[in-house]
mmCIF file of C-alpha atoms and ligand atoms in Angstrom:
data_model
loop_
_atom_site.group_PDB
_atom_site.id
_atom_site.type_symbol
_atom_site.label_atom_id
_atom_site.label_comp_id
_atom_site.label_asym_id
_atom_site.label_seq_id
_atom_site.Cartn_x
_atom_site.Cartn_y
_atom_site.Cartn_z
ATOM 1 C CA MET A 1291 -32.034 -35.539 46.016
ATOM 2 C CA ILE A 1292 -33.730 -37.381 43.214
ATOM 3 C CA GLU A 1293 -34.260 -41.042 43.988
ATOM 4 C CA ILE A 1294 -32.796 -43.221 41.243
ATOM 5 C CA PRO A 1295 -34.106 -46.757 40.826
ATOM 6 C CA LYS A 1296 -31.799 -49.732 40.178
ATOM 7 C CA THR A 1297 -33.539 -50.762 36.969
ATOM 8 C CA MET A 1298 -35.350 -48.978 34.149
ATOM 9 C CA LYS A 1299 -37.643 -49.685 31.220
ATOM 10 C CA ALA A 1300 -35.884 -49.694 27.868
ATOM 11 C CA MET A 1301 -36.889 -50.411 24.274
ATOM 12 C CA VAL A 1302 -34.229 -52.751 22.988
ATOM 13 C CA LEU A 1303 -33.219 -53.952 19.535
ATOM 14 C CA THR A 1304 -32.584 -57.657 20.176
ATOM 15 C CA ALA A 1305 -31.889 -58.564 16.521
ATOM 16 C CA TYR A 1306 -32.549 -56.857 13.185
ATOM 17 C CA ASP A 1307 -36.293 -56.162 12.963
ATOM 18 C CA ARG A 1308 -36.862 -57.294 16.569
ATOM 19 C CA LEU A 1309 -37.748 -54.796 19.268
ATOM 20 C CA ALA A 1310 -38.564 -55.740 22.833
ATOM 21 C CA LYS A 1311 -39.329 -53.897 26.017
ATOM 22 C CA MET A 1312 -36.813 -54.920 28.680
ATOM 23 C CA GLU A 1313 -35.872 -54.069 32.234
ATOM 24 C CA LEU A 1314 -32.203 -52.999 32.287
ATOM 25 C CA PRO A 1315 -29.890 -51.726 35.013
ATOM 26 C CA VAL A 1316 -29.745 -47.934 35.298
ATOM 27 C CA PRO A 1317 -26.188 -47.048 34.184
ATOM 28 C CA ALA A 1318 -23.879 -45.173 36.553
ATOM 29 C CA PRO A 1319 -22.111 -41.995 35.388
ATOM 30 C CA GLY A 1320 -18.327 -42.192 35.138
ATOM 31 C CA HIS A 1321 -15.807 -39.359 35.269
ATOM 32 C CA GLY A 1322 -17.108 -36.317 33.364
ATOM 33 C CA GLU A 1323 -20.493 -37.935 32.813
ATOM 34 C CA VAL A 1324 -24.020 -37.318 34.075
ATOM 35 C CA LEU A 1325 -27.043 -39.564 34.410
ATOM 36 C CA CYS A 1326 -30.094 -38.148 32.634
ATOM 37 C CA ARG A 1327 -33.779 -38.945 32.997
ATOM 38 C CA ILE A 1328 -34.963 -39.110 29.389
ATOM 39 C CA HIS A 1329 -38.145 -37.106 28.783
ATOM 40 C CA SER A 1330 -38.328 -37.078 24.975
ATOM 41 C CA VAL A 1331 -36.669 -39.004 22.144
ATOM 42 C CA ALA A 1332 -37.406 -38.079 18.544
ATOM 43 C CA ILE A 1333 -37.383 -40.774 15.861
ATOM 44 C CA CYS A 1334 -34.813 -40.082 13.135
ATOM 45 C CA GLY A 1335 -34.819 -41.359 9.554
ATOM 46 C CA SER A 1336 -31.749 -43.384 10.480
ATOM 47 C CA ASP A 1337 -33.643 -45.331 13.179
ATOM 48 C CA PRO A 1338 -35.847 -47.544 10.950
ATOM 49 C CA LYS A 1339 -32.838 -48.056 8.679
ATOM 50 C CA MET A 1340 -30.780 -49.332 11.626
ATOM 51 C CA ILE A 1341 -33.635 -51.554 12.814
ATOM 52 C CA HIS A 1342 -33.754 -53.230 9.385
ATOM 53 C CA GLY A 1343 -29.995 -53.825 9.287
ATOM 54 C CA GLY A 1344 -29.322 -51.012 6.805
ATOM 55 C CA TYR A 1345 -26.186 -49.965 8.699
ATOM 56 C CA ALA A 1346 -24.748 -53.445 9.197
ATOM 57 C CA ASN A 1347 -21.860 -52.422 6.894
ATOM 58 C CA VAL A 1348 -20.794 -49.711 9.366
ATOM 59 C CA ASN A 1349 -21.467 -51.910 12.406
ATOM 60 C CA TRP A 1350 -24.480 -50.031 13.804
ATOM 61 C CA PRO A 1351 -25.505 -51.408 16.208
ATOM 62 C CA PRO A 1352 -22.201 -52.982 17.263
ATOM 63 C CA TYR A 1353 -23.948 -55.628 19.388
ATOM 64 C CA PHE A 1354 -27.337 -57.008 20.463
ATOM 65 C CA PRO A 1355 -29.307 -56.325 22.573
ATOM 66 C CA PHE A 1356 -28.854 -52.622 21.842
ATOM 67 C CA VAL A 1357 -30.649 -49.474 23.036
ATOM 68 C CA MET A 1358 -31.033 -47.034 20.126
ATOM 69 C CA GLY A 1359 -32.250 -43.418 20.210
ATOM 70 C CA HIS A 1360 -30.019 -40.378 19.682
ATOM 71 C CA GLU A 1361 -32.323 -37.332 19.424
ATOM 72 C CA TRP A 1362 -33.232 -36.750 23.026
ATOM 73 C CA ALA A 1363 -33.866 -34.233 25.787
ATOM 74 C CA GLY A 1364 -34.172 -34.753 29.519
ATOM 75 C CA GLU A 1365 -33.058 -33.793 32.950
ATOM 76 C CA VAL A 1366 -29.760 -34.283 34.766
ATOM 77 C CA VAL A 1367 -30.461 -36.499 37.809
ATOM 78 C CA ALA A 1368 -26.960 -37.478 39.005
ATOM 79 C CA LEU A 1369 -23.408 -36.236 38.464
ATOM 80 C CA GLY A 1370 -20.344 -38.403 37.939
ATOM 81 C CA PRO A 1371 -16.977 -37.533 39.485
ATOM 82 C CA GLY A 1372 -15.426 -34.299 38.264
ATOM 83 C CA VAL A 1373 -18.588 -32.745 36.838
ATOM 84 C CA THR A 1374 -18.845 -29.023 37.601
ATOM 85 C CA GLN A 1375 -20.524 -27.740 34.432
ATOM 86 C CA PHE A 1376 -23.989 -29.136 35.162
ATOM 87 C CA GLN A 1377 -26.208 -29.565 38.199
ATOM 88 C CA VAL A 1378 -28.940 -31.993 39.143
ATOM 89 C CA GLY A 1379 -32.198 -30.612 37.735
ATOM 90 C CA ASP A 1380 -30.670 -29.014 34.630
ATOM 91 C CA ARG A 1381 -32.791 -29.430 31.495
ATOM 92 C CA VAL A 1382 -30.549 -30.633 28.686
ATOM 93 C CA ALA A 1383 -30.599 -31.826 25.075
ATOM 94 C CA GLY A 1384 -28.126 -34.311 23.634
ATOM 95 C CA GLU A 1385 -25.836 -34.789 20.690
ATOM 96 C CA ALA A 1386 -25.114 -38.230 19.278
ATOM 97 C CA HIS A 1387 -21.408 -37.577 18.745
ATOM 98 C CA LYS A 1388 -18.826 -37.191 21.461
ATOM 99 C CA GLY A 1389 -15.350 -37.189 19.932
ATOM 100 C CA CYS A 1390 -12.196 -38.410 21.616
ATOM 101 C CA GLY A 1391 -11.182 -34.769 22.044
ATOM 102 C CA ILE A 1392 -7.510 -35.404 21.322
ATOM 103 C CA CYS A 1393 -7.231 -36.467 17.669
ATOM 104 C CA ASP A 1394 -6.378 -33.995 14.938
ATOM 105 C CA ASN A 1395 -9.987 -33.685 13.740
ATOM 106 C CA CYS A 1396 -11.431 -33.275 17.238
ATOM 107 C CA LYS A 1397 -8.883 -30.584 18.040
ATOM 108 C CA LYS A 1398 -10.126 -28.664 14.999
ATOM 109 C CA GLY A 1399 -13.748 -29.038 16.148
ATOM 110 C CA ASN A 1400 -14.615 -31.750 13.633
ATOM 111 C CA TYR A 1401 -15.609 -34.306 16.228
ATOM 112 C CA SER A 1402 -18.340 -35.967 14.136
ATOM 113 C CA VAL A 1403 -15.468 -37.296 12.003
ATOM 114 C CA CYS A 1404 -13.248 -38.219 14.966
ATOM 115 C CA LEU A 1405 -10.183 -40.205 13.903
ATOM 116 C CA ASN A 1406 -10.717 -42.454 16.937
ATOM 117 C CA TYR A 1407 -14.251 -43.336 15.878
ATOM 118 C CA GLY A 1408 -15.480 -46.430 17.720
ATOM 119 C CA ARG A 1409 -12.559 -46.454 20.166
ATOM 120 C CA ASP A 1410 -14.949 -46.580 23.125
ATOM 121 C CA GLY A 1411 -13.589 -49.675 24.828
ATOM 122 C CA HIS A 1412 -16.738 -51.729 24.283
ATOM 123 C CA ASP A 1413 -15.051 -54.509 22.321
ATOM 124 C CA GLY A 1414 -11.905 -54.611 24.399
ATOM 125 C CA ASN A 1415 -10.104 -51.902 22.413
ATOM 126 C CA ALA A 1416 -8.476 -49.031 24.297
ATOM 127 C CA ASP A 1417 -11.150 -46.540 25.385
ATOM 128 C CA MET A 1418 -10.114 -43.304 23.678
ATOM 129 C CA GLY A 1419 -13.289 -41.655 24.992
ATOM 130 C CA HIS A 1420 -15.176 -41.727 21.721
ATOM 131 C CA ARG A 1421 -18.963 -42.166 21.983
ATOM 132 C CA HIS A 1422 -21.645 -42.328 19.314
ATOM 133 C CA TYR A 1423 -24.789 -42.505 21.411
ATOM 134 C CA GLY A 1424 -27.644 -44.513 19.926
ATOM 135 C CA PHE A 1425 -25.495 -45.843 17.070
ATOM 136 C CA ALA A 1426 -22.334 -47.377 18.523
ATOM 137 C CA TRP A 1427 -23.016 -46.745 22.215
ATOM 138 C CA GLN A 1428 -26.164 -47.157 24.328
ATOM 139 C CA GLY A 1429 -28.837 -44.587 23.427
ATOM 140 C CA ALA A 1430 -31.902 -42.835 24.787
ATOM 141 C CA ASN A 1431 -34.813 -45.225 24.157
ATOM 142 C CA ALA A 1432 -35.025 -45.823 27.900
ATOM 143 C CA GLU A 1433 -35.957 -44.049 31.095
ATOM 144 C CA TYR A 1434 -32.319 -43.139 31.808
ATOM 145 C CA ASN A 1435 -28.959 -42.926 30.103
ATOM 146 C CA VAL A 1436 -25.476 -41.658 30.900
ATOM 147 C CA TYR A 1437 -23.883 -38.899 28.803
ATOM 148 C CA HIS A 1438 -20.553 -37.141 28.768
ATOM 149 C CA VAL A 1439 -20.904 -33.427 29.533
ATOM 150 C CA ALA A 1440 -19.394 -32.647 26.111
ATOM 151 C CA ALA A 1441 -22.521 -34.150 24.488
ATOM 152 C CA ILE A 1442 -25.226 -32.187 26.349
ATOM 153 C CA HIS A 1443 -26.510 -28.620 26.195
ATOM 154 C CA ARG A 1444 -28.808 -26.595 28.451
ATOM 155 C CA ILE A 1445 -32.274 -25.993 27.043
ATOM 156 C CA PRO A 1446 -33.705 -22.460 27.080
ATOM 157 C CA ASP A 1447 -36.658 -22.222 29.517
ATOM 158 C CA ASN A 1448 -39.272 -21.615 26.831
ATOM 159 C CA VAL A 1449 -38.311 -24.695 24.767
ATOM 160 C CA SER A 1450 -40.152 -27.929 25.611
ATOM 161 C CA TYR A 1451 -38.408 -31.302 25.948
ATOM 162 C CA ASP A 1452 -40.238 -32.561 22.853
ATOM 163 C CA VAL A 1453 -38.886 -29.688 20.756
ATOM 164 C CA ALA A 1454 -35.420 -29.802 22.319
ATOM 165 C CA ALA A 1455 -35.205 -33.478 21.311
ATOM 166 C CA MET A 1456 -34.987 -32.146 17.731
ATOM 167 C CA CYS A 1457 -31.695 -30.418 18.560
ATOM 168 C CA ASP A 1458 -30.058 -33.151 16.457
ATOM 169 C CA THR A 1459 -32.505 -32.834 13.537
ATOM 170 C CA ALA A 1460 -32.187 -29.069 13.336
ATOM 171 C CA GLY A 1461 -28.471 -29.365 14.017
ATOM 172 C CA VAL A 1462 -27.956 -31.587 10.970
ATOM 173 C CA ALA A 1463 -29.573 -28.859 8.860
ATOM 174 C CA MET A 1464 -27.552 -26.163 10.630
ATOM 175 C CA HIS A 1465 -24.220 -27.937 10.183
ATOM 176 C CA GLY A 1466 -24.856 -28.321 6.448
ATOM 177 C CA ILE A 1467 -25.706 -24.637 6.211
ATOM 178 C CA ALA A 1468 -22.670 -23.728 8.320
ATOM 179 C CA LEU A 1469 -20.522 -25.521 5.711
ATOM 180 C CA SER A 1470 -22.141 -23.815 2.721
ATOM 181 C CA GLY A 1471 -23.046 -20.440 4.160
ATOM 182 C CA ILE A 1472 -26.176 -18.631 2.990
ATOM 183 C CA THR A 1473 -25.940 -15.848 0.417
ATOM 184 C CA PRO A 1474 -27.788 -12.826 1.853
ATOM 185 C CA GLY A 1475 -30.751 -12.139 -0.383
ATOM 186 C CA GLY A 1476 -29.910 -15.140 -2.541
ATOM 187 C CA THR A 1477 -31.873 -18.188 -3.634
ATOM 188 C CA VAL A 1478 -31.668 -21.462 -1.739
ATOM 189 C CA VAL A 1479 -33.118 -24.745 -2.979
ATOM 190 C CA VAL A 1480 -34.021 -27.291 -0.302
ATOM 191 C CA ILE A 1481 -34.673 -30.783 -1.676
ATOM 192 C CA GLY A 1482 -36.782 -32.911 0.675
ATOM 193 C CA PRO A 1483 -39.393 -31.369 3.011
ATOM 194 C CA GLY A 1484 -38.813 -33.888 5.801
ATOM 195 C CA PRO A 1485 -37.866 -32.748 9.310
ATOM 196 C CA ILE A 1486 -34.277 -31.823 8.320
ATOM 197 C CA GLY A 1487 -35.394 -30.038 5.158
ATOM 198 C CA LEU A 1488 -38.092 -28.108 7.038
ATOM 199 C CA CYS A 1489 -35.471 -26.991 9.575
ATOM 200 C CA ALA A 1490 -33.067 -26.079 6.744
ATOM 201 C CA LEU A 1491 -35.800 -23.960 5.162
ATOM 202 C CA GLN A 1492 -36.412 -21.992 8.346
ATOM 203 C CA ILE A 1493 -32.707 -21.588 9.179
ATOM 204 C CA ALA A 1494 -31.934 -20.399 5.634
ATOM 205 C CA LYS A 1495 -34.683 -17.789 5.946
ATOM 206 C CA GLY A 1496 -33.443 -16.782 9.382
ATOM 207 C CA MET A 1497 -29.925 -16.357 8.008
ATOM 208 C CA GLY A 1498 -31.058 -13.999 5.277
ATOM 209 C CA ALA A 1499 -31.860 -16.072 2.196
ATOM 210 C CA GLY A 1500 -34.012 -13.961 -0.102
ATOM 211 C CA ARG A 1501 -35.989 -16.899 -1.357
ATOM 212 C CA VAL A 1502 -36.248 -20.578 -0.513
ATOM 213 C CA ILE A 1503 -37.469 -23.026 -3.138
ATOM 214 C CA MET A 1504 -38.665 -26.342 -1.679
ATOM 215 C CA VAL A 1505 -38.685 -29.506 -3.794
ATOM 216 C CA GLY A 1506 -40.904 -32.380 -2.674
ATOM 217 C CA ARG A 1507 -44.365 -33.788 -3.087
ATOM 218 C CA GLY A 1508 -47.718 -34.268 -1.394
ATOM 219 C CA SER A 1509 -48.689 -33.058 2.048
ATOM 220 C CA LYS A 1510 -45.111 -32.413 3.219
ATOM 221 C CA LEU A 1511 -44.510 -30.073 0.297
ATOM 222 C CA ALA A 1512 -47.720 -28.206 1.107
ATOM 223 C CA PHE A 1513 -46.608 -28.027 4.734
ATOM 224 C CA ALA A 1514 -43.307 -26.446 3.633
ATOM 225 C CA GLY A 1515 -45.400 -23.663 2.087
ATOM 226 C CA LYS A 1516 -46.996 -23.046 5.479
ATOM 227 C CA MET A 1517 -43.538 -22.978 7.065
ATOM 228 C CA GLY A 1518 -42.389 -20.190 4.762
ATOM 229 C CA ALA A 1519 -41.121 -21.723 1.501
ATOM 230 C CA ASP A 1520 -41.507 -19.133 -1.275
ATOM 231 C CA VAL A 1521 -41.720 -21.557 -4.198
ATOM 232 C CA LEU A 1522 -42.950 -25.157 -4.091
ATOM 233 C CA ILE A 1523 -41.921 -27.619 -6.800
ATOM 234 C CA ASP A 1524 -43.582 -31.031 -6.977
ATOM 235 C CA PHE A 1525 -40.992 -33.355 -8.527
ATOM 236 C CA GLU A 1526 -43.708 -35.767 -9.643
ATOM 237 C CA LYS A 1527 -45.415 -33.095 -11.725
ATOM 238 C CA GLU A 1528 -42.616 -30.849 -12.942
ATOM 239 C CA ASP A 1529 -39.075 -30.909 -14.312
ATOM 240 C CA VAL A 1530 -37.377 -29.631 -11.171
ATOM 241 C CA VAL A 1531 -34.145 -28.443 -12.813
ATOM 242 C CA ARG A 1532 -35.945 -26.512 -15.530
ATOM 243 C CA ARG A 1533 -38.260 -24.874 -13.002
ATOM 244 C CA VAL A 1534 -35.398 -23.796 -10.697
ATOM 245 C CA LEU A 1535 -33.622 -22.237 -13.681
ATOM 246 C CA GLU A 1536 -36.841 -20.454 -14.688
ATOM 247 C CA GLU A 1537 -37.245 -19.127 -11.156
ATOM 248 C CA THR A 1538 -33.671 -17.766 -11.166
ATOM 249 C CA ASN A 1539 -33.538 -16.157 -14.621
ATOM 250 C CA GLY A 1540 -31.504 -19.058 -15.936
ATOM 251 C CA ILE A 1541 -28.729 -18.536 -13.384
ATOM 252 C CA GLY A 1542 -29.446 -21.254 -10.811
ATOM 253 C CA ALA A 1543 -29.518 -21.318 -7.029
ATOM 254 C CA ASP A 1544 -26.775 -19.985 -4.758
ATOM 255 C CA GLU A 1545 -27.059 -22.955 -2.402
ATOM 256 C CA VAL A 1546 -28.733 -26.337 -2.868
ATOM 257 C CA LEU A 1547 -29.375 -28.240 0.356
ATOM 258 C CA GLU A 1548 -29.994 -31.925 -0.405
ATOM 259 C CA CYS A 1549 -32.045 -33.336 2.471
ATOM 260 C CA SER A 1550 -34.070 -36.016 0.661
ATOM 261 C CA GLY A 1551 -31.722 -38.995 0.391
ATOM 262 C CA ALA A 1552 -32.987 -39.756 -3.134
ATOM 263 C CA ASN A 1553 -30.023 -41.183 -5.029
ATOM 264 C CA ASP A 1554 -30.621 -39.026 -8.125
ATOM 265 C CA SER A 1555 -30.897 -35.748 -6.195
ATOM 266 C CA PRO A 1556 -27.170 -34.895 -5.918
ATOM 267 C CA MET A 1557 -26.867 -35.192 -9.703
ATOM 268 C CA LYS A 1558 -29.892 -32.937 -10.234
ATOM 269 C CA ALA A 1559 -28.581 -30.497 -7.641
ATOM 270 C CA CYS A 1560 -25.512 -29.939 -9.841
ATOM 271 C CA TYR A 1561 -27.736 -28.776 -12.686
ATOM 272 C CA MET A 1562 -29.812 -26.412 -10.530
ATOM 273 C CA ALA A 1563 -26.876 -24.676 -8.816
ATOM 274 C CA ARG A 1564 -25.494 -21.452 -10.233
ATOM 275 C CA LYS A 1565 -21.884 -21.162 -11.421
ATOM 276 C CA THR A 1566 -19.800 -21.205 -8.198
ATOM 277 C CA GLY A 1567 -22.873 -22.549 -6.355
ATOM 278 C CA LYS A 1568 -22.657 -24.782 -3.315
ATOM 279 C CA ILE A 1569 -24.345 -28.138 -2.863
ATOM 280 C CA VAL A 1570 -24.620 -29.697 0.578
ATOM 281 C CA LEU A 1571 -25.497 -33.360 1.047
ATOM 282 C CA THR A 1572 -27.003 -33.847 4.514
ATOM 283 C CA ALA A 1573 -28.950 -37.045 3.796
ATOM 284 C CA ASN A 1574 -28.024 -40.731 3.970
ATOM 285 C CA TYR A 1575 -28.270 -42.533 0.620
ATOM 286 C CA ARG A 1576 -29.318 -46.052 -0.280
ATOM 287 C CA ASP A 1577 -26.345 -48.294 -0.955
ATOM 288 C CA ASP A 1578 -28.672 -50.955 -2.342
ATOM 289 C CA ARG A 1579 -29.979 -48.710 -5.112
ATOM 290 C CA PRO A 1580 -28.105 -47.437 -8.171
ATOM 291 C CA SER A 1581 -26.013 -44.311 -7.750
ATOM 292 C CA PHE A 1582 -26.262 -41.589 -10.368
ATOM 293 C CA GLN A 1583 -23.092 -40.320 -11.948
ATOM 294 C CA LEU A 1584 -22.409 -36.707 -11.012
ATOM 295 C CA PRO A 1585 -21.934 -34.443 -14.069
ATOM 296 C CA LEU A 1586 -18.185 -34.065 -13.696
ATOM 297 C CA ASN A 1587 -17.593 -31.412 -16.318
ATOM 298 C CA THR A 1588 -20.511 -29.327 -15.022
ATOM 299 C CA ILE A 1589 -18.844 -29.437 -11.611
ATOM 300 C CA VAL A 1590 -15.513 -28.349 -13.113
ATOM 301 C CA PHE A 1591 -16.747 -25.761 -15.603
ATOM 302 C CA ASN A 1592 -19.194 -24.198 -13.120
ATOM 303 C CA GLU A 1593 -16.784 -24.424 -10.173
ATOM 304 C CA LEU A 1594 -19.395 -26.150 -8.006
ATOM 305 C CA LYS A 1595 -18.592 -26.976 -4.433
ATOM 306 C CA ILE A 1596 -20.078 -30.259 -3.247
ATOM 307 C CA LEU A 1597 -19.963 -30.630 0.515
ATOM 308 C CA GLY A 1598 -20.658 -33.779 2.483
ATOM 309 C CA SER A 1599 -22.119 -32.940 5.882
ATOM 310 C CA LYS A 1600 -22.141 -35.415 8.749
ATOM 311 C CA ALA A 1601 -24.241 -34.957 11.885
ATOM 312 C CA ASN A 1602 -24.322 -31.752 13.903
ATOM 313 C CA PRO A 1603 -21.047 -30.646 15.467
ATOM 314 C CA ASN A 1604 -20.793 -27.238 17.171
ATOM 315 C CA VAL A 1605 -24.334 -26.107 16.398
ATOM 316 C CA SER A 1606 -26.503 -27.279 19.311
ATOM 317 C CA GLY A 1607 -26.424 -23.958 21.158
ATOM 318 C CA THR A 1608 -27.367 -22.149 17.960
ATOM 319 C CA VAL A 1609 -30.345 -24.346 17.094
ATOM 320 C CA LEU A 1610 -31.656 -24.371 20.678
ATOM 321 C CA ASN A 1611 -31.634 -20.562 20.451
ATOM 322 C CA TYR A 1612 -33.435 -20.784 17.105
ATOM 323 C CA PHE A 1613 -36.146 -22.873 18.795
ATOM 324 C CA SER A 1614 -36.285 -20.370 21.637
ATOM 325 C CA ASN A 1615 -36.596 -17.251 19.494
ATOM 326 C CA GLY A 1616 -38.953 -18.787 16.941
ATOM 327 C CA ILE A 1617 -36.633 -18.822 13.921
ATOM 328 C CA ILE A 1618 -37.437 -22.529 13.866
ATOM 329 C CA ASN A 1619 -41.033 -23.367 14.785
ATOM 330 C CA GLY A 1620 -40.314 -26.612 16.621
ATOM 331 C CA GLU A 1621 -43.812 -27.185 17.994
ATOM 332 C CA ALA A 1622 -45.213 -27.313 14.449
ATOM 333 C CA LEU A 1623 -42.804 -30.103 13.504
ATOM 334 C CA VAL A 1624 -43.800 -32.515 16.311
ATOM 335 C CA THR A 1625 -46.941 -34.127 14.910
ATOM 336 C CA HIS A 1626 -47.099 -37.337 16.975
ATOM 337 C CA ARG A 1627 -46.224 -38.496 20.499
ATOM 338 C CA PHE A 1628 -46.103 -42.045 21.889
ATOM 339 C CA PRO A 1629 -45.111 -43.739 25.161
ATOM 340 C CA LEU A 1630 -42.014 -45.970 25.098
ATOM 341 C CA GLU A 1631 -43.989 -49.239 24.841
ATOM 342 C CA ASP A 1632 -45.526 -48.038 21.561
ATOM 343 C CA TYR A 1633 -42.121 -47.421 19.940
ATOM 344 C CA PRO A 1634 -42.622 -50.135 17.253
ATOM 345 C CA LYS A 1635 -45.970 -48.560 16.335
ATOM 346 C CA ALA A 1636 -44.369 -45.110 16.274
ATOM 347 C CA VAL A 1637 -41.549 -46.281 13.984
ATOM 348 C CA ASP A 1638 -44.069 -47.883 11.643
ATOM 349 C CA LEU A 1639 -46.101 -44.657 11.412
ATOM 350 C CA PHE A 1640 -42.966 -42.568 10.832
ATOM 351 C CA GLU A 1641 -41.366 -44.908 8.324
ATOM 352 C CA ASN A 1642 -44.503 -45.430 6.280
ATOM 353 C CA LYS A 1643 -45.366 -41.721 6.373
ATOM 354 C CA ARG A 1644 -48.895 -42.280 7.690
ATOM 355 C CA ASP A 1645 -51.240 -39.603 9.007
ATOM 356 C CA ASN A 1646 -49.258 -36.625 7.570
ATOM 357 C CA VAL A 1647 -46.439 -37.380 9.995
ATOM 358 C CA ILE A 1648 -43.491 -34.977 10.244
ATOM 359 C CA LYS A 1649 -41.715 -35.814 13.504
ATOM 360 C CA VAL A 1650 -42.572 -38.442 16.092
ATOM 361 C CA VAL A 1651 -41.496 -38.074 19.709
ATOM 362 C CA ILE A 1652 -41.363 -40.885 22.289
ATOM 363 C CA ASN A 1653 -41.880 -39.988 25.943
ATOM 364 C CA PRO A 1654 -40.229 -42.716 28.072
HETATM 365 ZN ZN1 LIG B 2540 -30.854 -38.139 13.860
HETATM 366 ZN ZN1 LIG B 2541 -11.222 -37.493 17.962
#
C-alpha cells in the first residue's frame, strides 16, 4: 500500500500572469479513474500562452485558481471503482484529451474533436465524461492528479518519466504525420525545429522518408542537423521556397509539416509542396497577428491537401514505442529540469528560448 497524504503541493494559476505555489487537497479517483503520483511534467508551447491569457477566447482555463500541465508521466498510486486495466505501481504517461466516448466523433476515434467538448460537469452542465486535462480540467502541475484510464498509457521499462512526459509532444507530431502519411523515399519539409518539429523529423525518418529538410534558424536549426535532418534552411538567410524547389528538382516536397506557428508559414508551405502534396498544420497560430492569405488557385491547380491536426489521439502507444526503440531520441530533447517551485523560472527560460533550451521538464 502506498500512503497517500490528504494535501499536496501544486503550482496554481491564480489569475492571468500570476502563478502561486499552493497546498491543495489530493483528489480522489472516481469510477474508471486512477490517482497518479506525478513524476515529470513537460512545459508545452501552449503553457506560457495560457498563462498570459492567450486562450481566453476558448475559455482556457475555465476558472481560477487552476492547475495547468498536460504533458506528464507518473505512477498509479490508487485505483477508483471499476478499474481493472491498471494496477498500483504502474508507470504511465498521460494524454490531455479524454473524449466523451459516445459522440459521433469519439466513436470514430476522433476524440480530440469530441462533440461534447467541455461537457465535464464543472460549471453545472451535465457531465458527459469529457476531460481536457490541464486546459479545461485540473492538470499535472502538482504532486498528484486523477486521470481516467482512457487517458493513460503504460511506459516501456527503458523509457524514463522525463522522456515519457513528452508522449504528448511526440504524439502531436505523430498525429499530424498519421493524417498526411509519409511517402517512402520521398522528401519531407519540417518547418520549425522546436520539440514537435524535432519529433516530426525523427518520426518521418523512422517511417521511411528519403530526406527531411528542416526550416528554422539559430541553435535549434543546428540541433536538427544533429538529430538527422538532411538539409537545413535558415529562413533568415535564404528564400525558403526557392531553396526547397532547388532541392527537389523544381517539383516540391511530398509532405510539409508546419510546426512553427509562424502565421506566414502555411502560405509558404503551399508554394513548397509538390502537386498533390500534403500540408499538415500542427501548430497554434497567433490570433493577434495578421493572417496570410493562402494561395487559393495554387491549392486548386496543384490539388494540395491542407490538414489541420489537433492534439494526439490514438498515437500514444506508438510514440512510447518510438522512445523505447530509439526512433525518437527523447533524452536528447530534455535539456532542462526544475523542481515544481521553480515553475515560473522554468516557463520564463522556455518561453524566452534561453540557454539553447529545447524541452523543459518539471519534477514535482
Ligand atoms: Zn502540449
Ligand atoms: Zn465525444
